[in-house]
Amino acid sequence: MAATLNHIGIAVADLTGVEGLKKLFALLGLSSGHVESVPEQGVRAHFVTLPKAEGHLEFLEVTDPAGTVAKFIEKRGPGIHHLSFLLKKGELQPLCQRLRAEGYRLTYDQPRAGAHEMLINFIHPASAGGILIEIMEPLSDKG
Ligand code: CMX
């Protein structure tokens, strides 16, 4: 098993902040594409493609002021929020079990459906050097 970096999540307070970042990254030659609402996470995700890398940037626009990203911005201000790693289908559950057995703290007892038709869980920053790490696998066999 080897996880690949899928995206870097960046917490942004509102659409104005997102538009500002899109403008900045456009000046670096990076264009924004897909936008996806993820109400269960209290955000709208705006994706920016990185042409020479497999991963992308994900601007997390707060849509729920009581959500986890809103809380993060309140405490720490906007900025890099999480790293997300993609696994192959069938790898997430065994990895979660292994991580728990090794003493790592996961945010969900059971993986949940997330954006991009993925099954997701998170390694808590308290057991990951202060970094929130998302681990995910495709929900369907297509991924
Ligand atoms: N990166 C680094 N540290 C973070 C963090 C983050 N993203 N989020 C919280 N923390 C810090 C807190 O600031 C706090 O630090 P201090 O103890 O120094 O104050 C510490 O972690 C513990 O915080 P907590 O009170 O236990 O937990 P929170 O209520 O802040 O929630 C977490 C933290 C990880 C459990 C919660 O953010 C969570 O469930 N995250 C998973 C879901 C998520 O982040 N979704 C976002 C969108 C996903 C997507 O669609 O891509």
Coordinates of C-alpha atoms and ligand atoms in Angstrom, one line a residue:
M1 CA 0.0 0.0 0.0
A2 CA 1.2 3.5 -0.8
A3 CA -1.0 6.5 -0.4
T4 CA -0.8 9.3 -3.0
L5 CA -1.2 13.0 -2.2
N6 CA -4.7 13.9 -3.5
H7 CA -5.1 17.5 -2.3
I8 CA -4.1 20.2 0.1
G9 CA -7.1 21.7 1.8
I10 CA -7.0 25.5 2.5
A11 CA -9.5 27.1 4.8
V12 CA -11.0 30.3 3.5
A13 CA -13.6 32.4 5.3
D14 CA -15.9 33.3 2.4
L15 CA -16.3 33.6 -1.3
T16 CA -14.5 36.9 -1.5
G17 CA -11.5 35.2 0.0
V18 CA -11.8 32.3 -2.5
E19 CA -12.0 34.7 -5.4
G20 CA -8.9 36.5 -4.1
L21 CA -6.9 33.2 -4.0
K22 CA -8.2 32.1 -7.4
K23 CA -6.9 35.4 -8.8
L24 CA -3.5 34.9 -7.2
F25 CA -3.1 31.4 -8.4
A26 CA -4.3 32.4 -11.9
L27 CA -1.2 34.7 -11.9
L28 CA 0.9 31.6 -11.2
G29 CA -0.7 30.1 -14.3
L30 CA -3.0 27.7 -12.3
S31 CA -6.6 27.6 -13.2
S32 CA -9.6 26.8 -11.0
G33 CA -12.1 24.2 -12.1
H34 CA -14.7 22.1 -10.3
V35 CA -16.7 23.5 -7.4
E36 CA -18.6 21.1 -5.1
S37 CA -20.9 21.8 -2.1
V38 CA -20.1 19.5 0.8
P39 CA -22.9 20.4 3.3
E40 CA -22.1 17.7 5.7
Q41 CA -18.6 19.3 6.2
G42 CA -20.0 22.9 6.2
V43 CA -18.0 23.9 3.1
R44 CA -18.0 24.5 -0.6
A45 CA -14.9 23.1 -2.2
H46 CA -13.2 25.0 -5.1
F47 CA -10.6 22.9 -6.8
V48 CA -7.4 24.2 -8.5
T49 CA -5.5 21.8 -10.8
L50 CA -1.8 21.4 -10.5
P51 CA -0.9 20.4 -14.1
K52 CA 2.4 18.6 -13.3
A53 CA 1.3 16.9 -10.1
E54 CA -1.4 14.3 -9.4
G55 CA -2.8 16.3 -6.6
H56 CA -4.7 19.6 -6.5
L57 CA -5.5 22.5 -4.2
E58 CA -8.9 22.6 -2.5
F59 CA -10.1 26.0 -1.3
L60 CA -12.6 25.3 1.5
E61 CA -15.2 28.2 1.5
V62 CA -17.1 28.2 4.8
T63 CA -20.8 27.7 4.3
D64 CA -21.7 26.6 7.8
P65 CA -20.6 29.1 10.5
A66 CA -20.8 26.2 13.1
G67 CA -18.8 23.8 11.0
T68 CA -15.2 22.5 11.7
V69 CA -13.6 24.8 9.1
A70 CA -15.3 27.8 10.5
K71 CA -14.1 26.8 13.9
F72 CA -10.6 26.3 12.6
I73 CA -10.6 29.9 11.1
E74 CA -12.0 31.3 14.3
K75 CA -9.1 29.8 16.3
R76 CA -6.2 30.0 13.8
G77 CA -7.2 32.2 10.9
P78 CA -7.4 31.1 7.3
G79 CA -4.7 28.9 5.8
I80 CA -3.6 25.3 5.2
H81 CA -6.2 23.1 6.9
H82 CA -5.4 19.5 5.9
L83 CA -3.5 17.1 3.6
S84 CA -5.5 14.5 1.9
F85 CA -4.1 11.1 0.8
L86 CA -5.8 8.7 -1.6
L87 CA -5.8 4.9 -1.0
K88 CA -7.0 2.1 -3.2
K89 CA -10.5 0.8 -2.6
G90 CA -10.5 -1.7 0.3
E91 CA -7.4 -0.2 1.9
L92 CA -9.1 2.4 4.2
Q93 CA -10.7 0.2 6.8
P94 CA -7.5 -2.0 7.4
L95 CA -5.4 1.2 7.6
C96 CA -7.8 2.8 10.1
Q97 CA -7.6 -0.4 12.2
R98 CA -3.8 -0.4 12.0
L99 CA -3.6 3.3 12.9
R100 CA -5.9 2.8 15.9
A101 CA -3.9 -0.2 17.0
E102 CA -0.7 1.9 16.8
G103 CA -2.4 4.5 19.1
Y104 CA -3.3 7.2 16.5
R105 CA -6.5 9.1 17.0
L106 CA -9.1 9.1 14.2
T107 CA -11.9 11.6 14.0
Y108 CA -14.7 9.1 12.9
D109 CA -15.4 5.6 14.4
Q110 CA -16.5 4.6 10.9
P111 CA -15.4 6.2 7.6
R112 CA -18.0 8.5 6.1
A113 CA -19.0 9.6 2.6
G114 CA -17.2 12.8 1.5
A115 CA -16.7 15.0 -1.6
H116 CA -15.7 13.4 -4.9
E117 CA -17.6 10.2 -4.0
M118 CA -14.9 9.2 -1.5
L119 CA -15.1 7.3 1.8
I120 CA -13.1 9.4 4.2
N121 CA -11.6 9.5 7.7
F122 CA -9.1 11.9 9.4
I123 CA -6.1 11.4 11.6
H124 CA -6.4 14.0 14.3
P125 CA -3.7 16.7 14.4
A126 CA -3.0 15.9 18.0
S127 CA -1.5 12.6 16.9
A128 CA 0.0 13.7 13.6
G129 CA 2.4 16.5 14.4
G130 CA -0.2 19.2 14.3
I131 CA -1.4 18.3 10.8
L132 CA -4.9 17.2 10.0
I133 CA -4.6 14.3 7.6
E134 CA -7.5 13.0 5.5
I135 CA -7.3 9.4 4.3
M136 CA -9.8 8.3 1.7
E137 CA -10.7 5.7 -0.9
P138 CA -13.2 5.7 -3.7
L139 CA -16.8 4.8 -2.8
S140 CA -17.4 2.8 -5.9
D141 CA -15.2 0.3 -7.9
K142 CA -14.8 2.9 -10.7
G143 CA -12.3 5.0 -8.8
Ligands
CMX1 N1 -5.0 21.5 11.5 C1 -4.2 21.6 12.6 N2 -4.7 21.7 13.9 C2 -6.0 21.7 14.0 C3 -6.9 21.6 13.0 C4 -6.4 21.5 11.7 N3 -7.1 21.4 10.6 N4 -8.2 21.7 13.4 C5 -8.1 21.8 14.8 N5 -6.8 21.8 15.1 C6 -6.3 21.9 16.5 C7 -7.1 22.9 17.3 O1 -6.7 24.2 17.0 C8 -6.7 22.4 18.7 O2 -5.5 23.0 19.0 P1 -5.2 23.5 20.5 O3 -5.4 22.3 21.4 O4 -3.8 23.9 20.4 O5 -6.2 24.6 20.8 C9 -6.5 20.9 18.5 O6 -6.4 20.7 17.1 C10 -7.6 20.1 19.1 O7 -8.8 20.6 18.7 P2 -10.2 19.9 19.3 O8 -10.8 21.0 20.1 O9 -10.0 18.6 19.9 O10 -11.0 19.6 18.0 P3 -11.7 20.6 17.1 O11 -13.1 20.7 17.6 O12 -10.9 21.9 16.9 O13 -11.8 19.7 15.8 C11 -11.0 18.0 14.4 C12 -10.6 19.2 15.3 C13 -9.8 17.6 13.6 C14 -11.5 16.9 15.2 C15 -12.1 18.5 13.4 O14 -11.7 19.6 12.7 C16 -12.6 17.5 12.5 O15 -13.4 16.6 12.8 N6 -12.1 17.5 11.2 C17 -12.5 16.5 10.2 C18 -13.5 17.1 9.3 C19 -13.0 18.3 8.5 O16 -12.0 18.9 8.9 N7 -13.7 18.6 7.4 C20 -13.3 19.7 6.6 C21 -13.6 19.6 5.1 C22 -13.1 18.3 4.5 C23 -13.3 18.3 3.0 O17 -14.4 18.3 2.5 O18 -12.2 18.3 2.3

